[in-house]
Short mmCIF file of C-alpha atoms (C1' of nucleotides) in Angstrom, two decimals:
data_model
loop_
_atom_site.label_atom_id
_atom_site.label_comp_id
_atom_site.label_asym_id
_atom_site.label_seq_id
_atom_site.Cartn_x
_atom_site.Cartn_y
_atom_site.Cartn_z
CA UNK A 8 0.07 0.02 -0.04
CA UNK A 9 1.36 3.34 -1.09
CA UNK A 10 -0.16 6.57 -0.17
CA UNK A 11 0.51 9.90 -2.04
CA UNK A 12 -0.51 13.22 -0.68
CA UNK A 13 -0.99 16.35 -2.94
CA UNK A 14 -0.28 19.42 -0.82
CA UNK A 15 -1.77 21.67 -3.47
CA UNK A 16 -4.85 19.75 -3.85
CA UNK A 17 -8.21 21.50 -3.15
CA UNK A 18 -9.26 18.53 -1.09
CA UNK A 19 -7.67 18.57 2.39
CA UNK A 20 -4.97 16.18 3.26
CA UNK A 21 -6.80 14.22 5.98
CA UNK A 22 -9.51 13.61 3.31
CA UNK A 23 -7.13 12.43 0.86
CA UNK A 24 -5.70 9.94 3.39
CA UNK A 25 -9.21 8.64 4.04
CA UNK A 26 -9.82 8.30 0.37
CA UNK A 27 -6.82 6.33 -0.43
CA UNK A 28 -7.03 4.08 2.63
CA UNK A 29 -10.62 3.25 1.72
CA UNK A 30 -9.71 2.67 -1.81
CA UNK A 31 -6.90 0.23 -0.57
CA UNK A 32 -9.44 -1.68 1.20
CA UNK A 33 -11.93 -1.81 -1.64
CA UNK A 34 -9.28 -3.05 -3.98
CA UNK A 35 -8.23 -5.69 -1.47
CA UNK A 36 -4.78 -3.91 -1.42
CA UNK A 37 -5.06 -4.25 2.37
CA UNK A 38 -7.28 -6.87 4.06
CA UNK A 39 -8.95 -7.12 7.38
CA UNK A 40 -6.51 -7.67 10.17
CA UNK A 41 -3.52 -6.14 8.35
CA UNK A 42 -1.59 -3.63 10.34
CA UNK A 43 -1.59 0.04 9.32
CA UNK A 44 1.52 2.25 9.77
CA UNK A 45 1.64 4.15 13.01
CA UNK A 46 0.31 7.66 13.08
CA UNK A 47 3.76 8.96 13.87
CA UNK A 48 5.39 6.92 11.31
CA UNK A 49 2.90 7.86 8.50
CA UNK A 50 2.93 11.44 9.40
CA UNK A 51 6.73 11.25 9.08
CA UNK A 52 6.79 9.46 5.81
CA UNK A 53 4.25 11.86 4.16
CA UNK A 54 5.80 14.92 5.86
CA UNK A 55 2.68 15.98 7.47
CA UNK A 56 1.68 16.75 11.07
CA UNK A 57 0.75 13.84 13.46
CA UNK A 58 -2.63 15.43 14.06
CA UNK A 59 -3.56 15.31 10.39
CA UNK A 60 -2.96 11.63 10.25
CA UNK A 61 -4.56 11.22 13.58
CA UNK A 62 -7.68 12.96 12.37
CA UNK A 63 -8.00 10.71 9.36
CA UNK A 64 -7.45 7.51 11.48
CA UNK A 65 -10.18 8.62 13.90
CA UNK A 66 -12.67 9.18 11.15
CA UNK A 67 -11.80 5.94 9.69
CA UNK A 68 -12.48 4.16 12.94
CA UNK A 69 -15.61 5.81 13.60
CA UNK A 70 -16.77 4.51 10.28
CA UNK A 71 -15.34 1.07 11.24
CA UNK A 72 -13.10 0.89 8.54
CA UNK A 73 -10.09 0.48 10.73
CA UNK A 74 -9.51 -0.47 14.41
CA UNK A 75 -7.16 0.95 16.93
CA UNK A 76 -5.85 -1.38 19.57
CA UNK A 77 -3.99 1.18 21.79
CA UNK A 78 -0.27 0.47 22.12
CA UNK A 79 -0.74 -2.33 19.70
CA UNK A 80 -1.35 -0.15 16.66
CA UNK A 81 -4.01 0.10 14.11
CA UNK A 82 -5.62 -2.50 11.99
CA UNK A 83 -8.05 -2.97 9.10
CA UNK A 84 -11.53 -3.69 10.52
CA UNK A 85 -12.95 -7.06 10.01
CA UNK A 86 -15.90 -5.59 8.03
CA UNK A 87 -13.96 -2.98 6.55
CA UNK A 88 -14.85 -3.73 3.01
CA UNK A 89 -18.58 -3.57 3.68
CA UNK A 90 -18.29 -0.46 5.92
CA UNK A 91 -16.41 1.39 3.08
CA UNK A 92 -19.23 1.51 0.91
CA UNK A 93 -21.46 3.67 3.30
CA UNK A 94 -20.52 7.22 2.87
CA UNK A 95 -21.69 8.97 5.96
CA UNK A 96 -21.02 12.39 4.55
CA UNK A 97 -23.19 11.64 1.57
CA UNK A 98 -25.94 10.66 3.89
CA UNK A 99 -25.49 13.88 6.05
CA UNK A 100 -25.59 15.90 2.74
CA UNK A 101 -28.90 14.28 1.77
CA UNK A 102 -30.50 14.77 5.14
CA UNK A 103 -29.64 18.48 5.21
CA UNK A 104 -30.69 18.81 1.55
CA UNK A 105 -34.07 17.62 2.50
CA UNK A 106 -34.39 19.74 5.52
CA UNK A 107 -33.05 23.03 3.80
CA UNK A 108 -35.56 22.59 0.95
CA UNK A 109 -38.27 22.40 3.30
CA UNK A 110 -37.39 25.61 5.06
CA UNK A 111 -36.75 27.25 1.79
CA UNK A 112 -40.12 26.37 0.56
CA UNK A 113 -41.67 27.91 3.68
CA UNK A 114 -40.06 31.17 2.78
CA UNK A 115 -37.12 31.32 4.97
CA UNK A 116 -34.20 33.29 3.83
CA UNK A 117 -30.77 31.50 3.40
CA UNK A 118 -29.52 33.99 5.78
CA UNK A 119 -32.14 33.09 8.42
CA UNK A 120 -31.38 29.49 7.85
CA UNK A 121 -27.71 30.09 8.33
CA UNK A 122 -28.17 31.91 11.41
CA UNK A 123 -30.54 29.37 12.86
CA UNK A 124 -28.26 26.57 11.94
CA UNK A 125 -25.29 28.34 13.71
CA UNK A 126 -27.40 28.91 16.86
CA UNK A 127 -28.44 25.15 16.80
CA UNK A 128 -25.09 23.62 16.30
CA UNK A 129 -23.50 25.89 18.78
CA UNK A 130 -26.13 25.02 21.43
CA UNK A 131 -27.54 28.36 21.69
CA UNK A 132 -30.99 28.11 22.83
CA UNK A 133 -33.34 30.03 20.59
CA UNK A 134 -33.26 33.92 20.92
CA UNK A 135 -30.77 33.64 23.78
CA UNK A 136 -27.98 35.70 22.40
CA UNK A 137 -26.00 37.20 25.12
CA UNK A 138 -23.28 39.92 24.82
CA UNK B 15 -46.44 54.04 17.88
CA UNK B 16 -43.02 54.99 18.76
CA UNK B 17 -39.97 53.07 17.89
CA UNK B 18 -36.63 53.04 19.76
CA UNK B 19 -33.49 51.55 18.42
CA UNK B 20 -30.42 50.68 20.59
CA UNK B 21 -27.32 50.90 18.52
CA UNK B 22 -25.41 49.07 21.26
CA UNK B 23 -27.75 46.06 21.51
CA UNK B 24 -26.72 42.71 20.66
CA UNK B 25 -29.67 42.13 18.60
CA UNK B 26 -29.36 43.70 15.23
CA UNK B 27 -31.23 46.79 14.28
CA UNK B 28 -33.57 45.31 11.59
CA UNK B 29 -34.63 42.68 14.29
CA UNK B 30 -35.47 45.35 16.76
CA UNK B 31 -37.76 47.04 14.26
CA UNK B 32 -39.48 43.70 13.46
CA UNK B 33 -39.97 43.07 17.22
CA UNK B 34 -41.34 46.47 17.92
CA UNK B 35 -43.64 46.66 14.99
CA UNK B 36 -44.95 43.17 15.90
CA UNK B 37 -45.46 44.23 19.50
CA UNK B 38 -47.33 47.27 18.32
CA UNK B 39 -49.66 44.94 16.40
CA UNK B 40 -50.18 42.63 19.32
CA UNK B 41 -50.88 45.39 21.74
CA UNK B 42 -53.34 46.99 19.11
CA UNK B 43 -51.09 49.97 19.18
CA UNK B 44 -51.50 49.79 15.35
CA UNK B 45 -54.27 48.18 13.62
CA UNK B 46 -54.95 46.49 10.32
CA UNK B 47 -55.12 49.15 7.60
CA UNK B 48 -53.15 51.77 9.48
CA UNK B 49 -50.33 53.22 7.55
CA UNK B 50 -46.80 52.87 8.48
CA UNK B 51 -44.05 55.43 8.12
CA UNK B 52 -42.29 55.24 4.72
CA UNK B 53 -38.92 53.50 4.61
CA UNK B 54 -36.96 56.76 4.00
CA UNK B 55 -38.78 58.55 6.70
CA UNK B 56 -38.32 55.97 9.33
CA UNK B 57 -34.82 55.55 8.53
CA UNK B 58 -34.23 59.16 8.84
CA UNK B 59 -36.07 59.54 12.16
CA UNK B 60 -34.14 56.57 13.62
CA UNK B 61 -31.00 57.69 11.90
CA UNK B 62 -30.31 54.36 10.27
CA UNK B 63 -29.84 53.49 6.62
CA UNK B 64 -32.75 53.04 4.26
CA UNK B 65 -31.74 49.45 3.59
CA UNK B 66 -32.05 48.54 7.21
CA UNK B 67 -35.62 49.59 7.44
CA UNK B 68 -36.27 48.13 4.01
CA UNK B 69 -34.94 44.74 5.28
CA UNK B 70 -37.21 44.82 8.30
CA UNK B 71 -40.28 45.83 6.17
CA UNK B 72 -39.65 43.05 3.68
CA UNK B 73 -39.36 40.40 6.22
CA UNK B 74 -42.55 41.76 7.87
CA UNK B 75 -44.35 41.51 4.55
CA UNK B 76 -43.13 38.08 3.90
CA UNK B 77 -44.70 37.06 7.24
CA UNK B 78 -47.95 38.95 6.29
CA UNK B 79 -47.77 41.34 9.07
CA UNK B 80 -47.56 44.41 6.92
CA UNK B 81 -48.48 45.11 3.15
CA UNK B 82 -46.79 47.40 0.76
CA UNK B 83 -48.76 48.98 -1.75
CA UNK B 84 -46.14 50.36 -4.05
CA UNK B 85 -46.16 54.26 -4.15
CA UNK B 86 -49.01 54.34 -1.86
CA UNK B 87 -47.04 53.32 1.07
CA UNK B 88 -47.09 50.45 3.67
CA UNK B 89 -49.98 49.28 5.79
CA UNK B 90 -50.80 46.78 8.37
CA UNK B 91 -51.93 43.58 7.10
CA UNK B 92 -55.61 42.63 7.56
CA UNK B 93 -54.60 39.33 9.40
CA UNK B 94 -51.64 40.98 10.95
CA UNK B 95 -52.50 40.00 14.51
CA UNK B 96 -52.84 36.36 13.74
CA UNK B 97 -49.77 36.12 11.56
CA UNK B 98 -47.81 37.88 14.39
CA UNK B 99 -48.02 34.88 16.66
CA UNK B 100 -46.22 32.63 14.09
CA UNK B 101 -42.55 32.84 14.38
CA UNK B 102 -41.00 31.44 11.32
CA UNK B 103 -37.48 31.75 12.81
CA UNK B 104 -38.46 29.64 15.78
CA UNK B 105 -39.95 27.10 13.39
CA UNK B 106 -36.68 27.01 11.32
CA UNK B 107 -34.68 26.54 14.51
CA UNK B 108 -36.93 23.54 15.61
CA UNK B 109 -36.60 21.86 12.22
CA UNK B 110 -32.89 22.22 12.20
CA UNK B 111 -32.61 20.95 15.74
CA UNK B 112 -34.28 17.82 14.80
CA UNK B 113 -32.12 17.18 11.70
CA UNK B 114 -28.85 17.90 13.54
CA UNK B 115 -29.74 15.83 16.43
CA UNK B 116 -30.21 12.99 13.86
CA UNK B 117 -26.88 13.56 12.23
CA UNK B 118 -25.06 13.73 15.65
CA UNK B 119 -26.65 10.57 16.88
CA UNK B 120 -25.46 8.91 13.53
CA UNK B 121 -21.86 9.84 14.69
CA UNK B 122 -21.33 12.77 12.34
CA UNK B 123 -18.86 15.54 13.56
CA UNK B 124 -20.05 18.97 13.97
CA UNK B 125 -17.42 19.98 11.59
CA UNK B 126 -18.68 17.50 9.06
CA UNK B 127 -22.21 18.73 9.54
CA UNK B 128 -21.12 22.30 9.03
CA UNK B 129 -19.25 21.63 5.81
CA UNK B 130 -22.18 19.45 4.42
CA UNK B 131 -24.40 22.43 5.34
CA UNK B 132 -22.33 24.93 3.59
CA UNK B 133 -22.23 22.82 0.51
CA UNK B 134 -26.07 22.42 0.43
CA UNK B 135 -27.09 26.01 1.11
CA UNK B 136 -24.46 27.13 -1.64
CA UNK B 137 -25.86 24.67 -4.05
CA UNK B 138 -22.78 22.89 -4.37
CA UNK B 139 -23.42 19.32 -5.42
CA UNK B 140 -21.79 16.76 -3.28
CA UNK B 141 -18.02 16.28 -3.62
CA UNK B 142 -17.93 18.86 -6.50
CA UNK B 143 -15.37 21.25 -5.02
CA UNK B 144 -13.57 22.87 -7.68
CA UNK B 145 -10.44 25.04 -7.34
"C1'" DA C 8 13.81 3.06 26.98
"C1'" DT C 9 10.44 2.77 23.22
"C1'" DA C 10 6.26 2.88 20.68
"C1'" DT C 11 1.27 2.94 20.61
"C1'" DG C 12 -3.11 6.11 20.46
"C1'" DT C 13 -4.90 10.08 22.66
"C1'" DA C 14 -5.63 14.42 24.71
"C1'" DC C 15 -4.64 18.83 25.80
"C1'" DC C 16 -2.58 23.77 25.14
"C1'" DC C 17 -1.17 27.27 21.80
"C1'" DC C 18 -0.88 29.45 16.76
"C1'" DT C 19 -1.39 31.13 11.66
"C1'" DT C 20 -3.92 31.03 7.26
"C1'" DA C 21 -7.58 31.80 4.20
"C1'" DA C 22 -12.32 31.88 3.48
"C1'" DT C 23 -17.12 32.98 4.54
"C1'" DC C 24 -20.79 35.54 6.41
"C1'" DA C 25 -24.07 39.14 8.89
"C1'" DC C 26 -24.87 43.63 9.61
"C1'" DA C 27 -24.66 48.13 8.33
"C1'" DC C 28 -23.76 51.77 5.24
"C1'" DG C 29 -23.42 54.93 0.83
"C1'" DG C 30 -24.97 55.91 -3.79
"C1'" DT C 31 -27.75 55.49 -7.95
"C1'" DA C 32 -31.55 54.36 -10.40
"C1'" DC C 33 -36.20 52.86 -11.95
"C1'" DA C 34 -41.57 52.90 -12.57
"C1'" DT C 35 -45.22 54.09 -10.14
"C1'" DA C 36 -48.79 57.69 -9.14
"C1'" DT C 37 -49.78 62.05 -6.70
"C1'" DA D 19 -41.43 67.95 -8.57
"C1'" DT D 20 -42.16 64.57 -5.04
"C1'" DA D 21 -42.68 60.38 -2.57
"C1'" DT D 22 -43.51 55.24 -2.82
"C1'" DG D 23 -41.11 50.51 -2.69
"C1'" DT D 24 -37.67 48.20 -4.87
"C1'" DA D 25 -33.22 46.76 -7.09
"C1'" DC D 26 -28.59 47.10 -8.18
"C1'" DC D 27 -23.49 48.44 -7.76
"C1'" DG D 28 -20.09 48.97 -4.10
"C1'" DT D 29 -17.70 49.44 0.98
"C1'" DG D 30 -15.99 47.96 5.68
"C1'" DT D 31 -16.04 45.58 10.22
"C1'" DG D 32 -16.10 41.81 13.12
"C1'" DA D 33 -17.16 37.13 14.09
"C1'" DT D 34 -16.61 32.37 13.01
"C1'" DT D 35 -14.61 28.44 10.80
"C1'" DA D 36 -11.59 24.65 8.59
"C1'" DA D 37 -7.21 23.14 7.87
"C1'" DG D 38 -2.86 22.40 9.23
"C1'" DG D 39 0.94 22.90 12.13
"C1'" DG D 40 4.09 22.93 16.95
"C1'" DG D 41 4.48 21.34 21.37
"C1'" DT D 42 3.90 18.74 25.62
"C1'" DA D 43 2.00 15.05 28.23
"C1'" DC D 44 -0.36 10.64 29.59
"C1'" DA D 45 -1.27 5.43 30.41
"C1'" DT D 46 -0.58 1.59 28.08
"C1'" DA D 47 2.43 -2.39 27.13
"C1'" DT D 48 6.75 -4.32 25.01
#
DNA sequence: ATATGTACCCCTTAATCACACGGTACATAT
DNA sequence: ATATGTACCGTGTGATTAAGGGGTACATAT
């Protein structure tokens, strides 16, 4: 498995990592149980920050594509191939599309929608905007 | 009907205008058919920009609280009092809360949700991020 | 000692946005 | 002429964010 990172790409580096590792799983380039390079090592090889690799690994583990076993390292998840096919971000995109379409049809301004969205995601209860 | 604007308030000026006009309707301080000050005049009285007043008026008209009759001026909507009770922004807030809660429970990161939201509301089709 | 994932603290960069303002112009009708 | 709502061009300010980096530390186990 070889990973290439394009610094000048429009897609962020951690996303490139996720893409390529998923592709490696889908093409059987790496199989369940295989060990992945450690965060520090991969970061060093690619000349990126540890946190960038760690971010990619965390998201991959959340999606059950890889598994981290503490001090023992990181491994490909048993059901990696199946879990690769589900794209959480695509699903999030769809759900938000539906909701926003509803709000727009109700006459809400994009600006209003954006503000309400910001309030919700920052756990600001409605109309409670302090100084 | 008297309107007061607090420049230093945390709530934007156009929102203050909406609040006070709605309150004036709810307290029968102004009644359906009554004429409202013109945009330019109210802006001048309050020492704010025309566009700030215009924005408030447009939102009030969308919510059927007031009615603009072109060159004849702006008037209180026949069903103003009833339409005042419905707060579109509160409804938008609720709808977004439900959706975001669903997404969070599915494991989506707030950052991921924010990015997807930005893509949707800017009419960027999924994963089509050009340079 | 060494390596593992992980969790904090800090920072810079570029981008986006709400809010408000300024000006200019238009068709409408008085 | 004058006033109405409306639409378009622009400006600037302050806030928020993603992405990435730098550093330091921890418990775990070899």
